[in-house]
C-alpha positions as YAML, in Angstrom:
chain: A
units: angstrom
residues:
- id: 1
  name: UNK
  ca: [-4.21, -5.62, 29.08]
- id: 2
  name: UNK
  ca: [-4.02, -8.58, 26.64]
- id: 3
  name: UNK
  ca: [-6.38, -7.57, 24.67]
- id: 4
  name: UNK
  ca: [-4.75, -4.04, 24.22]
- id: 5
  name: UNK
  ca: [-1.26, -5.46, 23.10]
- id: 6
  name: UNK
  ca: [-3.39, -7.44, 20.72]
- id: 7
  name: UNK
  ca: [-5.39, -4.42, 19.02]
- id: 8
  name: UNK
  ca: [-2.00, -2.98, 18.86]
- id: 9
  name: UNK
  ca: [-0.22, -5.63, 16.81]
- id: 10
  name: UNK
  ca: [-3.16, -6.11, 14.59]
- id: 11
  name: UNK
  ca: [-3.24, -2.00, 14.03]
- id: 12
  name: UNK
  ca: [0.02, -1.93, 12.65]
- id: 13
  name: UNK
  ca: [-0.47, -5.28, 10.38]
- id: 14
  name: UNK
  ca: [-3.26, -3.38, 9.72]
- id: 15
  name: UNK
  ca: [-1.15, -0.52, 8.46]
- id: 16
  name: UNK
  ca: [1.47, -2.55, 7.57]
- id: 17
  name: UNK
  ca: [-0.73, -4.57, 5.00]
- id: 18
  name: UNK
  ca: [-2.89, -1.43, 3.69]
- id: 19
  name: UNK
  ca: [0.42, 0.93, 3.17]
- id: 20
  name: UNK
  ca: [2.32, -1.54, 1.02]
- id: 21
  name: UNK
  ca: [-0.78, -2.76, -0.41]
- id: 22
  name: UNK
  ca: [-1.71, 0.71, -1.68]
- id: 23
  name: UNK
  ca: [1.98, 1.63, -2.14]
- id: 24
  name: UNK
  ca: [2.15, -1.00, -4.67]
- id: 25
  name: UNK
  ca: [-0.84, -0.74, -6.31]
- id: 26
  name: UNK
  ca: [-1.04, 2.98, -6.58]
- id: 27
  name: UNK
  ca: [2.85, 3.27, -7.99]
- id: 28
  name: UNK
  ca: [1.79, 0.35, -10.07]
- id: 29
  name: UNK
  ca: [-1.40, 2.34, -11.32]
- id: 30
  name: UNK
  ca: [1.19, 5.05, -12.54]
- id: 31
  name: UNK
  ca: [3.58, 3.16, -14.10]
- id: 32
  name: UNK
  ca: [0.56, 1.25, -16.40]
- id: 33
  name: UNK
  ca: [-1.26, 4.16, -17.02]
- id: 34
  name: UNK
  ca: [2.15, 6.12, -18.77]
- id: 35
  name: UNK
  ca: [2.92, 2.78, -20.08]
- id: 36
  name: UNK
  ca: [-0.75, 2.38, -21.64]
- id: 37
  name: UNK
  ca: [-0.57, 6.38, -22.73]
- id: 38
  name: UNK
  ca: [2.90, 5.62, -24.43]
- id: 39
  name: UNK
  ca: [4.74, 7.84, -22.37]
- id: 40
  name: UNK
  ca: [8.63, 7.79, -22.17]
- id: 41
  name: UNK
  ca: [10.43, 5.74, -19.41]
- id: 42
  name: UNK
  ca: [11.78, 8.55, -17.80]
- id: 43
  name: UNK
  ca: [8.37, 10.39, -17.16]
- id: 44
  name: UNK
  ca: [6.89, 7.10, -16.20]
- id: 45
  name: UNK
  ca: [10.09, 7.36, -13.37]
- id: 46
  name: UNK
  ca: [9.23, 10.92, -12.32]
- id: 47
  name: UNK
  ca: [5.70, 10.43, -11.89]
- id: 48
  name: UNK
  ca: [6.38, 7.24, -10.12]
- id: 49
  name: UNK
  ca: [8.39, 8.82, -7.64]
- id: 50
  name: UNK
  ca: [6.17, 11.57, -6.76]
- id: 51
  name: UNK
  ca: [3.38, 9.73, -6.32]
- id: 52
  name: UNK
  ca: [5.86, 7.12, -4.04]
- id: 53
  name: UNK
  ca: [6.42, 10.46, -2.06]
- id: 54
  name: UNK
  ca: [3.66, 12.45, -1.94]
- id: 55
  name: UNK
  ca: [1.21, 9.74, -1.30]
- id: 56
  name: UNK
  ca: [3.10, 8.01, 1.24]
- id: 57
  name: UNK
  ca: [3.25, 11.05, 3.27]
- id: 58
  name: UNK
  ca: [-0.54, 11.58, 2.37]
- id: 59
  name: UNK
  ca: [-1.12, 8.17, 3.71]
- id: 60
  name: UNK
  ca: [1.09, 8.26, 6.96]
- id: 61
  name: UNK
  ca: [-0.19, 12.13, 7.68]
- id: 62
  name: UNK
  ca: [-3.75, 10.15, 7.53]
- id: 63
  name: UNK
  ca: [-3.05, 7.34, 9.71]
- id: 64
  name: UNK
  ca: [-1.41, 9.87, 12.19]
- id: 65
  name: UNK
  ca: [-4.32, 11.98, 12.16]
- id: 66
  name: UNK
  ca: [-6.53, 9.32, 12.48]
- id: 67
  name: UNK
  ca: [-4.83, 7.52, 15.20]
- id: 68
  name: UNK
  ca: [-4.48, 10.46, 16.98]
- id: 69
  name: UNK
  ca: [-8.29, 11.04, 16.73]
- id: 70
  name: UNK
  ca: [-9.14, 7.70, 17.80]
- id: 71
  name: UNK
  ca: [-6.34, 7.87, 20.94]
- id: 72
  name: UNK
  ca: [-8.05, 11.42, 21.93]
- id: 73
  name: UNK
  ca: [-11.67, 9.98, 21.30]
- id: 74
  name: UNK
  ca: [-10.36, 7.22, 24.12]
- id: 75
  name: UNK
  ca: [-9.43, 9.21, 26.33]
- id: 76
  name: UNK
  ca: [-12.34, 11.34, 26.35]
- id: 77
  name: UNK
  ca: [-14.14, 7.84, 27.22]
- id: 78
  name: UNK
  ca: [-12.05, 7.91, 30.41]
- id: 79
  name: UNK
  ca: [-11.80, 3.57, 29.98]
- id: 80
  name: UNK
  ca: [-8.73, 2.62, 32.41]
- id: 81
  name: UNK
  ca: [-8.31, -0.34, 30.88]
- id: 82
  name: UNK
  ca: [-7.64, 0.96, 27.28]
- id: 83
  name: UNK
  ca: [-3.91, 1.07, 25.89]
- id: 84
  name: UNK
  ca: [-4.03, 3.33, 22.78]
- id: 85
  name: UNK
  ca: [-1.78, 2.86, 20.17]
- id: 86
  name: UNK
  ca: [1.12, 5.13, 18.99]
- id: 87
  name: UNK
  ca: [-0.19, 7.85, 16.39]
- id: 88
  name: UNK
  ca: [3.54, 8.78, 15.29]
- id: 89
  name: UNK
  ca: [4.55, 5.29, 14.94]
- id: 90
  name: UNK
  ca: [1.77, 3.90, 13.08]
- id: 91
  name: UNK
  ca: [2.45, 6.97, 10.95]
- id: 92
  name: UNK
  ca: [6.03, 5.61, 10.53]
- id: 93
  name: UNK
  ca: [4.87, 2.30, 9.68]
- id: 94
  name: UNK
  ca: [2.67, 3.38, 6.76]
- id: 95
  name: UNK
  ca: [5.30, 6.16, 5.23]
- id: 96
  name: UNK
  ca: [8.15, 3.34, 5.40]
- id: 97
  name: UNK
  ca: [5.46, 0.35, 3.92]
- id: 98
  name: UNK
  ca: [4.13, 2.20, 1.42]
- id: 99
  name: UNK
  ca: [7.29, 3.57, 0.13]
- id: 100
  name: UNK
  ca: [9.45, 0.49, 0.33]
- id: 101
  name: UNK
  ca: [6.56, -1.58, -1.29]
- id: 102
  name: UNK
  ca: [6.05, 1.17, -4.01]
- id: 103
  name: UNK
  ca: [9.15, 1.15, -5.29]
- id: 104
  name: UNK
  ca: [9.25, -2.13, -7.07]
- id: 105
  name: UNK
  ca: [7.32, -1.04, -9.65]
- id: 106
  name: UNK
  ca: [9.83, 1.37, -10.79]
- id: 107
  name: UNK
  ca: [12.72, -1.04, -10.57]
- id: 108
  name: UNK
  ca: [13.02, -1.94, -13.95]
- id: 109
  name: UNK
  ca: [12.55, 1.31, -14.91]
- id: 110
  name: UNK
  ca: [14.91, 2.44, -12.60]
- id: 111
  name: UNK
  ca: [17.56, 0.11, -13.96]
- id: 112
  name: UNK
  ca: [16.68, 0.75, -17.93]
- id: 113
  name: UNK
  ca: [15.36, -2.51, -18.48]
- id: 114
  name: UNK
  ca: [14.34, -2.83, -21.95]
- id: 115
  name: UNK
  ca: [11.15, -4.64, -21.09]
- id: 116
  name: UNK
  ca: [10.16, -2.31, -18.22]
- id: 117
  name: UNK
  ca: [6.51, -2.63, -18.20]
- id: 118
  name: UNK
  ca: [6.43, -6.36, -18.54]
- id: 119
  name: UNK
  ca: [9.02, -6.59, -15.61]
- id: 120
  name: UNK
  ca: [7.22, -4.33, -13.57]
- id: 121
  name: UNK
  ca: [4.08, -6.24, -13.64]
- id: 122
  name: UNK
  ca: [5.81, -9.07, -13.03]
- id: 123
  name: UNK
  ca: [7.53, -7.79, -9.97]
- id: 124
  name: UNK
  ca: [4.18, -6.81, -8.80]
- id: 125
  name: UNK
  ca: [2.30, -9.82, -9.32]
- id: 126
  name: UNK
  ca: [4.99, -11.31, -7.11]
- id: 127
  name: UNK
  ca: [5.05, -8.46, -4.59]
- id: 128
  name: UNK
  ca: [1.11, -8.63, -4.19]
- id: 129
  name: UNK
  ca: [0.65, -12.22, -3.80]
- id: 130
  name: UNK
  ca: [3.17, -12.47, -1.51]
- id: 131
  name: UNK
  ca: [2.15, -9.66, 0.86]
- id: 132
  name: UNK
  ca: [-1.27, -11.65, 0.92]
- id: 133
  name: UNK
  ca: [0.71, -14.91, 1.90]
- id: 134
  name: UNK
  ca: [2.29, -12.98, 4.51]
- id: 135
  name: UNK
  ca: [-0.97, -11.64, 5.57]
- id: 136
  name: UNK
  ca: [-2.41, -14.91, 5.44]
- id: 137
  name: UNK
  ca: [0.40, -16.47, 7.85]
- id: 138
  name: UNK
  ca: [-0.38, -13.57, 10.74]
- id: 139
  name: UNK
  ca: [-4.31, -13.83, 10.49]
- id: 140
  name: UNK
  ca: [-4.26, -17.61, 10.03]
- id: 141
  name: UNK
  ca: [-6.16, -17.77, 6.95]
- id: 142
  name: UNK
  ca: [-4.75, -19.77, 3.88]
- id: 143
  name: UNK
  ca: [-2.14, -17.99, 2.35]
- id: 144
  name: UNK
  ca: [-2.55, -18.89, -1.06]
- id: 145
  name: UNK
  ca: [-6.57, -17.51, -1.04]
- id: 146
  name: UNK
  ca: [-4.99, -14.57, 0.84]
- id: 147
  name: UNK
  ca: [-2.30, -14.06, -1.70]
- id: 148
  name: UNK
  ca: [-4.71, -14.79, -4.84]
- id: 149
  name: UNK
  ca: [-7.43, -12.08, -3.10]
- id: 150
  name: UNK
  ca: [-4.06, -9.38, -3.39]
- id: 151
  name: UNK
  ca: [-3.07, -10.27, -6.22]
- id: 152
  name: UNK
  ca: [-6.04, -10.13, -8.64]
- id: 153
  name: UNK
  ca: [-7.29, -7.23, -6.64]
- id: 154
  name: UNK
  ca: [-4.16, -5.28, -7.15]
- id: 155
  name: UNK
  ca: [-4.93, -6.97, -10.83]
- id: 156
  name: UNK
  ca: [-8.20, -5.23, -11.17]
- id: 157
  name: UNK
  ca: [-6.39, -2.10, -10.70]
- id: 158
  name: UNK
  ca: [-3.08, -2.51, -13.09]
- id: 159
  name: UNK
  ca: [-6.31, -2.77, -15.63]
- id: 160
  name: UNK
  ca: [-7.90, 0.15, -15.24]
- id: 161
  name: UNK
  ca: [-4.98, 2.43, -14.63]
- id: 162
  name: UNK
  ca: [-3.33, 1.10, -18.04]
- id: 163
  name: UNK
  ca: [-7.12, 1.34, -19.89]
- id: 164
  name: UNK
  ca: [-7.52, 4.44, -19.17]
- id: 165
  name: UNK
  ca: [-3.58, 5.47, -19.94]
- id: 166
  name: UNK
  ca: [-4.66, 3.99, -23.32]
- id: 167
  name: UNK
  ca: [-7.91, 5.30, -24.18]
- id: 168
  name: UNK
  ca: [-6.68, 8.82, -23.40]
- id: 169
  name: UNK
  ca: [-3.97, 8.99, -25.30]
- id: 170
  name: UNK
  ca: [-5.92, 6.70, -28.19]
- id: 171
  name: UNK
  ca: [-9.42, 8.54, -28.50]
- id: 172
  name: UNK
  ca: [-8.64, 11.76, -26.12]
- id: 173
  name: UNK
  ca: [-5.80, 13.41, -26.88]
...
């Protein structure tokens, strides 16, 4: 049993951690690639949001269906012992991470900041070192490694998004 109610908690810090990871990052990868293409604040806001949508419920449908794979795959093994986790909540988990995380980098935009793009990456530096300190704190690992690891990863893809926002609209288009 205990090791059941563990595999469960660490599933959805699992999902927890990868949703507003991604959410982050992937909004993030949006709003620097418009930025780097020179688009206009307000286009940089719509695509934001429908990538915030769409791939949150991408991301949650996927966890669900994966879940519900690994639940049925369980079962199939007939193991008493084995407490599966919850396909629809794990779903819930990554739809409400991904999309609560993803919005910060469309705050400033949101709110007509002037210097939206500096803001935002700002914001997300922030965001993505912290969720690695919190990540950190539940697995017991330092949290400043664990927040550095997020952050420059998260880093690593702010950079390409934006070069390739710039060489398109630079030597493309």
């Amino acid at each position: 049993m205990e090791r059941s109610t563990i595999h469960q908690k660490a599933a959805f810090l699992r999902d927890f951690v990868f949703a507003a990871d991604d959410g982050i990052i992937t909004t993030f990868a949006v709003v620097a690639g418009s930025f780097g293409a020179g688009l206009a604040p307000s286009v940089v806001l719509t695509l934001g949001f429908a990538n915030l949508l769409a791939d949150g419920f991408s991301m949650a449908t996927g966890i669900y269906l994966g879940a519900k794979s690994e639940v049925e795959y369980e079962k199939s093994k007939n193991d008493p012992h084995w407490e599966s986790d919850s396909p629809v909540k794990q779903g819930l988990i990554t739809f409400v991470s991904f999309d609560i995380a993803g919005v910060l980098p469309l705050l400033p935009f949101l709110f007509g900041m002037r210097t939206g793009f500096a803001a935002s990456a700002a914001l997300v530096g922030i965001s993505l070192f912290g969720l690695g300190v919190v990540k950190g704190i539940y697995t017991k690992k330092s949290p400043f490694k664990s927040g550095l690891e997020t952050f420059l990863i998260g880093g690593i893809a702010a950079v390409l998004a934006y070069s390739v926002g710039y060489l398109i609209d630079n030597f493309v288009l």
